[in-house]
PDB file of C-alpha atoms in Angstrom:
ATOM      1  CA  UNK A   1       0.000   0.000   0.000  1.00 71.00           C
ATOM      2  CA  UNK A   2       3.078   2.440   0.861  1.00 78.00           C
ATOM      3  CA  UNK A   3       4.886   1.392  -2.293  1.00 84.00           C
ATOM      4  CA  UNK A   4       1.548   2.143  -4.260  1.00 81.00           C
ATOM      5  CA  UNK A   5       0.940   5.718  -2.665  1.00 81.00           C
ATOM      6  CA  UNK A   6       4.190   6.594  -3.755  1.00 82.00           C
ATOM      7  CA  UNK A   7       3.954   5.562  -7.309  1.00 85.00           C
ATOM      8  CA  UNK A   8       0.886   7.492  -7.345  1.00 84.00           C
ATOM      9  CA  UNK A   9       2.728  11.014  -5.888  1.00 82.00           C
ATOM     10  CA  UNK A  10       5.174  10.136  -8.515  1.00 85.00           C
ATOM     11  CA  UNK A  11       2.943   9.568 -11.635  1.00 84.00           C
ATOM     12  CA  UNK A  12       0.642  12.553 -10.440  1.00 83.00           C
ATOM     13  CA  UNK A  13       3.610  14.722 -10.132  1.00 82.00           C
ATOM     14  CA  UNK A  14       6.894  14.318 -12.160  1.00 86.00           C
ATOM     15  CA  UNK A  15       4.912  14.704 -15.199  1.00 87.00           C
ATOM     16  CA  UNK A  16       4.074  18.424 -15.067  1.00 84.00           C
ATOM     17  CA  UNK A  17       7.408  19.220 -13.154  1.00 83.00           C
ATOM     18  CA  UNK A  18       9.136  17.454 -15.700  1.00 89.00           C
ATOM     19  CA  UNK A  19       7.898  19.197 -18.332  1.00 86.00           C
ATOM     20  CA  UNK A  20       8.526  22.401 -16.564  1.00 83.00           C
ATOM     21  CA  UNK A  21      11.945  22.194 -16.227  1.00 85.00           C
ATOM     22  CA  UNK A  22      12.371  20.772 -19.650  1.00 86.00           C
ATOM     23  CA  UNK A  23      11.197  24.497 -20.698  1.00 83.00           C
ATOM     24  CA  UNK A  24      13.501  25.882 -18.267  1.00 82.00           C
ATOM     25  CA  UNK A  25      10.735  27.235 -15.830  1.00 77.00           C
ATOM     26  CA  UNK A  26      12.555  26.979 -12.558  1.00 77.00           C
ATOM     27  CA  UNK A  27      15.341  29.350 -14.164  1.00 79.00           C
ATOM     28  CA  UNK A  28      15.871  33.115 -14.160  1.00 80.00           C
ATOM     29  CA  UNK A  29      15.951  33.192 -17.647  1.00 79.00           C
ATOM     30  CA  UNK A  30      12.979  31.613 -18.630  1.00 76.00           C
ATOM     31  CA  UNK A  31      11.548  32.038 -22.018  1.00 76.00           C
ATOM     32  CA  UNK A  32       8.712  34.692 -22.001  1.00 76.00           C
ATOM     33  CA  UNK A  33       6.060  32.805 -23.891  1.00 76.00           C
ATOM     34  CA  UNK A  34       6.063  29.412 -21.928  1.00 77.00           C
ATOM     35  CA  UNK A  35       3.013  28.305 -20.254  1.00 77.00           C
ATOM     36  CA  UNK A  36       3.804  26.340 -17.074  1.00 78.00           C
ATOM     37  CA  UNK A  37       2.489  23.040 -16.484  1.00 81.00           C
ATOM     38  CA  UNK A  38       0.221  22.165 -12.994  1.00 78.00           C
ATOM     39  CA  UNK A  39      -0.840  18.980 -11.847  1.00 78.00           C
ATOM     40  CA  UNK A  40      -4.315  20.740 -10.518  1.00 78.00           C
ATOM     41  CA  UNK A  41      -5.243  23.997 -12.998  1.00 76.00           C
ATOM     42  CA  UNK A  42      -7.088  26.554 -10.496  1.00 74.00           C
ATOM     43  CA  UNK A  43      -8.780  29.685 -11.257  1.00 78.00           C
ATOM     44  CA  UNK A  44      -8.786  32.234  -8.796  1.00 77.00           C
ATOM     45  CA  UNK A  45      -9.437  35.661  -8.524  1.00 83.00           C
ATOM     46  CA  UNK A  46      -6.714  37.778  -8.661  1.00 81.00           C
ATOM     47  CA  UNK A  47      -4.091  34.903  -8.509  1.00 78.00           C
ATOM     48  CA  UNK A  48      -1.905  34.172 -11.416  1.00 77.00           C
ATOM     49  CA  UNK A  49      -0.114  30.513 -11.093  1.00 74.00           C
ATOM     50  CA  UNK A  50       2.877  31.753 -13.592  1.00 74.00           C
ATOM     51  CA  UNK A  51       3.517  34.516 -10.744  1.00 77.00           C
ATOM     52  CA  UNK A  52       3.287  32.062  -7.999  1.00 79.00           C
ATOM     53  CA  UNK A  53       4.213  29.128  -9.431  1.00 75.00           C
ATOM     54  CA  UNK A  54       6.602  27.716  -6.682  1.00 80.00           C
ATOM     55  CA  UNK A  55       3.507  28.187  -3.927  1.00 83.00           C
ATOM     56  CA  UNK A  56       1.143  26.471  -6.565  1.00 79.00           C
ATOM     57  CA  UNK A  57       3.538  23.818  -7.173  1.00 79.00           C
ATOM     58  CA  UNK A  58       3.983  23.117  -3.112  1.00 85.00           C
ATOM     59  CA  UNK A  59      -0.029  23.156  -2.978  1.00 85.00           C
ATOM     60  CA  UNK A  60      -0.589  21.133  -6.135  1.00 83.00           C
ATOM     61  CA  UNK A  61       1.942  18.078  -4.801  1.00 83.00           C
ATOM     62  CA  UNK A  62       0.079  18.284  -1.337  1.00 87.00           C
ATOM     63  CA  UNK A  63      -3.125  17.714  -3.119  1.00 87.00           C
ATOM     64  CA  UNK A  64      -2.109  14.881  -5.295  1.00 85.00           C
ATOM     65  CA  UNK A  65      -0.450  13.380  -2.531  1.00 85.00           C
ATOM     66  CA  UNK A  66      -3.826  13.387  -0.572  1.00 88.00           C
ATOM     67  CA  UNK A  67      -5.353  12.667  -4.014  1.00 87.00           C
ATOM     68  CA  UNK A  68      -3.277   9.584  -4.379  1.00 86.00           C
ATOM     69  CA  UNK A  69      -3.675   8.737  -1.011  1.00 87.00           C
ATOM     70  CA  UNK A  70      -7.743   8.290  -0.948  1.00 90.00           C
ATOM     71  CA  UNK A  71      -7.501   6.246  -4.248  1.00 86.00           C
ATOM     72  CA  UNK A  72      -5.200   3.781  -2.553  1.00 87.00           C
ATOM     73  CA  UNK A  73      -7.808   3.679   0.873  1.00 90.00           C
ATOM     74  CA  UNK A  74     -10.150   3.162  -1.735  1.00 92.00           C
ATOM     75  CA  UNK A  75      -8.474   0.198  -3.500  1.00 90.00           C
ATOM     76  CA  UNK A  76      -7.737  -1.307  -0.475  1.00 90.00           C
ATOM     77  CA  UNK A  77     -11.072  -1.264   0.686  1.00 94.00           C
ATOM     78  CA  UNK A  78     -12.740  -2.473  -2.564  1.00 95.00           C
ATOM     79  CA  UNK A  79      -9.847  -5.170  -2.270  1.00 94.00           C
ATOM     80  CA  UNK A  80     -11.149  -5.915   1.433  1.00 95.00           C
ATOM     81  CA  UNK A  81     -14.658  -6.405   0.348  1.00 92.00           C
ATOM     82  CA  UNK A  82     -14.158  -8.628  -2.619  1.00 94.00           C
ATOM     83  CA  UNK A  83     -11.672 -11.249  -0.142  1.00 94.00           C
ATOM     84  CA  UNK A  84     -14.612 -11.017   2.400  1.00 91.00           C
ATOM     85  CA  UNK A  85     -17.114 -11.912  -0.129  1.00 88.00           C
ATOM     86  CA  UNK A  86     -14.999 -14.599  -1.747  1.00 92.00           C
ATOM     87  CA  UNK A  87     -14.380 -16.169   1.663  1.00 92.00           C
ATOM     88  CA  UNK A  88     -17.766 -16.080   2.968  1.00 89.00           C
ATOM     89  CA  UNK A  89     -18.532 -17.843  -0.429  1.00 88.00           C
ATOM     90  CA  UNK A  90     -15.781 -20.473  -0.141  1.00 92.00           C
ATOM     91  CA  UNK A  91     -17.543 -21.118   3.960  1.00 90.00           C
ATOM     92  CA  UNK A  92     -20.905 -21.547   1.896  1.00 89.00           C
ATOM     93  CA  UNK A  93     -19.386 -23.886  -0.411  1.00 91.00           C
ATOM     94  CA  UNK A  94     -17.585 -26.069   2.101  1.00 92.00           C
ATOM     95  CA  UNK A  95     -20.679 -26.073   4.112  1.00 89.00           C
ATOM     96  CA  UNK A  96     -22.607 -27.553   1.584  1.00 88.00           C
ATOM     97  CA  UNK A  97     -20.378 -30.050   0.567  1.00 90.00           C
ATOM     98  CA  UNK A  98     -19.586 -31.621   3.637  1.00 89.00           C
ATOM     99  CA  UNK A  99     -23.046 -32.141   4.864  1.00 88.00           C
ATOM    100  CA  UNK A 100     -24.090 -35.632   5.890  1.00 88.00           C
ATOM    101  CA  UNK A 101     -25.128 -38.654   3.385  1.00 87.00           C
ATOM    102  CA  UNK A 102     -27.950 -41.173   4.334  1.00 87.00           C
ATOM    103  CA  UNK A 103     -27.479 -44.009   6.554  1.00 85.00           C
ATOM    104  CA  UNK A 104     -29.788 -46.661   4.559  1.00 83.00           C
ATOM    105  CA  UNK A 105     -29.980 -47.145   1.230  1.00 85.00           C
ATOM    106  CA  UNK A 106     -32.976 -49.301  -0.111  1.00 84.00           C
ATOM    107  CA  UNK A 107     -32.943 -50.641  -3.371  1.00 86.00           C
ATOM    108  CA  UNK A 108     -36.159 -50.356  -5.446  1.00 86.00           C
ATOM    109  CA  UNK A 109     -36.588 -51.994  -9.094  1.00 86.00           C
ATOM    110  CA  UNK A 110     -37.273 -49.454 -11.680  1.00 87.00           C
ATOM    111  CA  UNK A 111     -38.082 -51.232 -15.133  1.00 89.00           C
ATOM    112  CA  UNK A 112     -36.793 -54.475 -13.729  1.00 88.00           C
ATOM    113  CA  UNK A 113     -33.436 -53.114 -12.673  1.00 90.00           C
ATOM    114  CA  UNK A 114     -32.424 -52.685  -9.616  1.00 90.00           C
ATOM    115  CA  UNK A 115     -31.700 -48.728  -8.672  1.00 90.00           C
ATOM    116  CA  UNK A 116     -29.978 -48.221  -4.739  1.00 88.00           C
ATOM    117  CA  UNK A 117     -31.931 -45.018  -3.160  1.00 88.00           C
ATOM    118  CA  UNK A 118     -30.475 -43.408  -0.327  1.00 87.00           C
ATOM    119  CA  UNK A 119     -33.062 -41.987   1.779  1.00 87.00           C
ATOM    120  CA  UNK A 120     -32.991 -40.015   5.546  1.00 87.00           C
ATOM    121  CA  UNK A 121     -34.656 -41.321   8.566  1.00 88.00           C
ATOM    122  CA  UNK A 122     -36.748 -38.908  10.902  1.00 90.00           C
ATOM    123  CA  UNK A 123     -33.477 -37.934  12.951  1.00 92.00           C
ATOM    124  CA  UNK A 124     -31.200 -37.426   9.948  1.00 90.00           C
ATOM    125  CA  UNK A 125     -34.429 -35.282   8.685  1.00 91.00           C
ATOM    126  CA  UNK A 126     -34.207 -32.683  11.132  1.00 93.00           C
ATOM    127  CA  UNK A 127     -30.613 -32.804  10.977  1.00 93.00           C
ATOM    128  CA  UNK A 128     -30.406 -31.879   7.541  1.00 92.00           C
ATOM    129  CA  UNK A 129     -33.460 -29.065   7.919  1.00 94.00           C
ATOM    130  CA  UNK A 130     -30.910 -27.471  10.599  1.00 94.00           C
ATOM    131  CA  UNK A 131     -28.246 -27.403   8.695  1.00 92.00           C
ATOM    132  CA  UNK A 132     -29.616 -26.131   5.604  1.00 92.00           C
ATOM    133  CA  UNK A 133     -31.687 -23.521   7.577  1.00 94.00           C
ATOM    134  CA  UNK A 134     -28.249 -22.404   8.374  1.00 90.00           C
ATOM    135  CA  UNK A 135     -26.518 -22.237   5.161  1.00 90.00           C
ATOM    136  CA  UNK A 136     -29.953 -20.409   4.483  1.00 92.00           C
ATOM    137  CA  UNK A 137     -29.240 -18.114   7.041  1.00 91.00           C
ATOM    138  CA  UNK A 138     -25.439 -17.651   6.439  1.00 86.00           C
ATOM    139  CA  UNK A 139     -26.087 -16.966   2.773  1.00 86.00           C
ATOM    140  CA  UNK A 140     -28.879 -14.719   3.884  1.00 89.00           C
ATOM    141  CA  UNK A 141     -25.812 -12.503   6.135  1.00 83.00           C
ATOM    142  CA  UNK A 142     -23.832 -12.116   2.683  1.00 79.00           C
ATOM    143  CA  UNK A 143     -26.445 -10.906   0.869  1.00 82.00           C
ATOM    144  CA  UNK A 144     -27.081  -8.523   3.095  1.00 78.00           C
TER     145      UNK A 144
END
């Protein structure tokens, strides 16, 4: 997260200072018809960024820094939400697939062949409605 907030300050920011100094803005002599290059463009009464362009410059790379900063909080915490979702998912999943088989099997004769049914008793009847009631439930919590 660190690393990625400062890649941000740095993409946000070298740019425009880049191309400043490449036209020799942060020089006395600078050439008279260059326009000067902001991260952030403000307009503001009375305030001319080409006259105070080094207190512009300080303001701009405090704003992209915060800038930078809030889309990283917000990565992380889209990041956060998808793993939470994914491992509530993977808790449904397992839940389902481990649930009890039946005990007896009876086999029944279905166009003279013999077919093996697997059916629950009374017991393993209301052990099954609790435990899908609670997948139900769980499944219910994500949604939510």
């Amino acid at each position: 997260m660190v690393v990625m907030n400062y890649v941000a300050w740095i993409v946000y920011n070298i740019p425009p200072i880049y191309h400043n100094y490449k036209i020799g803005a942060f020089t006395n002599n600078r050439v008279e018809n260059s326009t000067l290059e902001f991260s952030i463009y403000y307009i503001l009464p009375k305030v001319d960024p080409e006259t105070m362009w080094l207190y512009i410059t300080t303001i701009n790379f405090y704003l992209t820094c915060a800038v930078a900063s809030f889309h990283c909080i917000l990565d992380l915490y889209l990041s956060l939400a998808v793993f939470q979702i994914v491992g509530h998912l993977y808790i449904l999943k397992y839940d389902l697939t481990s649930m009890m088989r039946p005990k007896n099997k009876t086999i029944i004769e279905v166009y003279d062949m013999p077919v093996a049914v697997e059916m629950f008793d009374d017991e393993e009847n209301k052990k099954m409605y609790k435990d899908i009631s609670e997948c139900i439930s769980h499944h219910c919590m994500i949604i939510r």
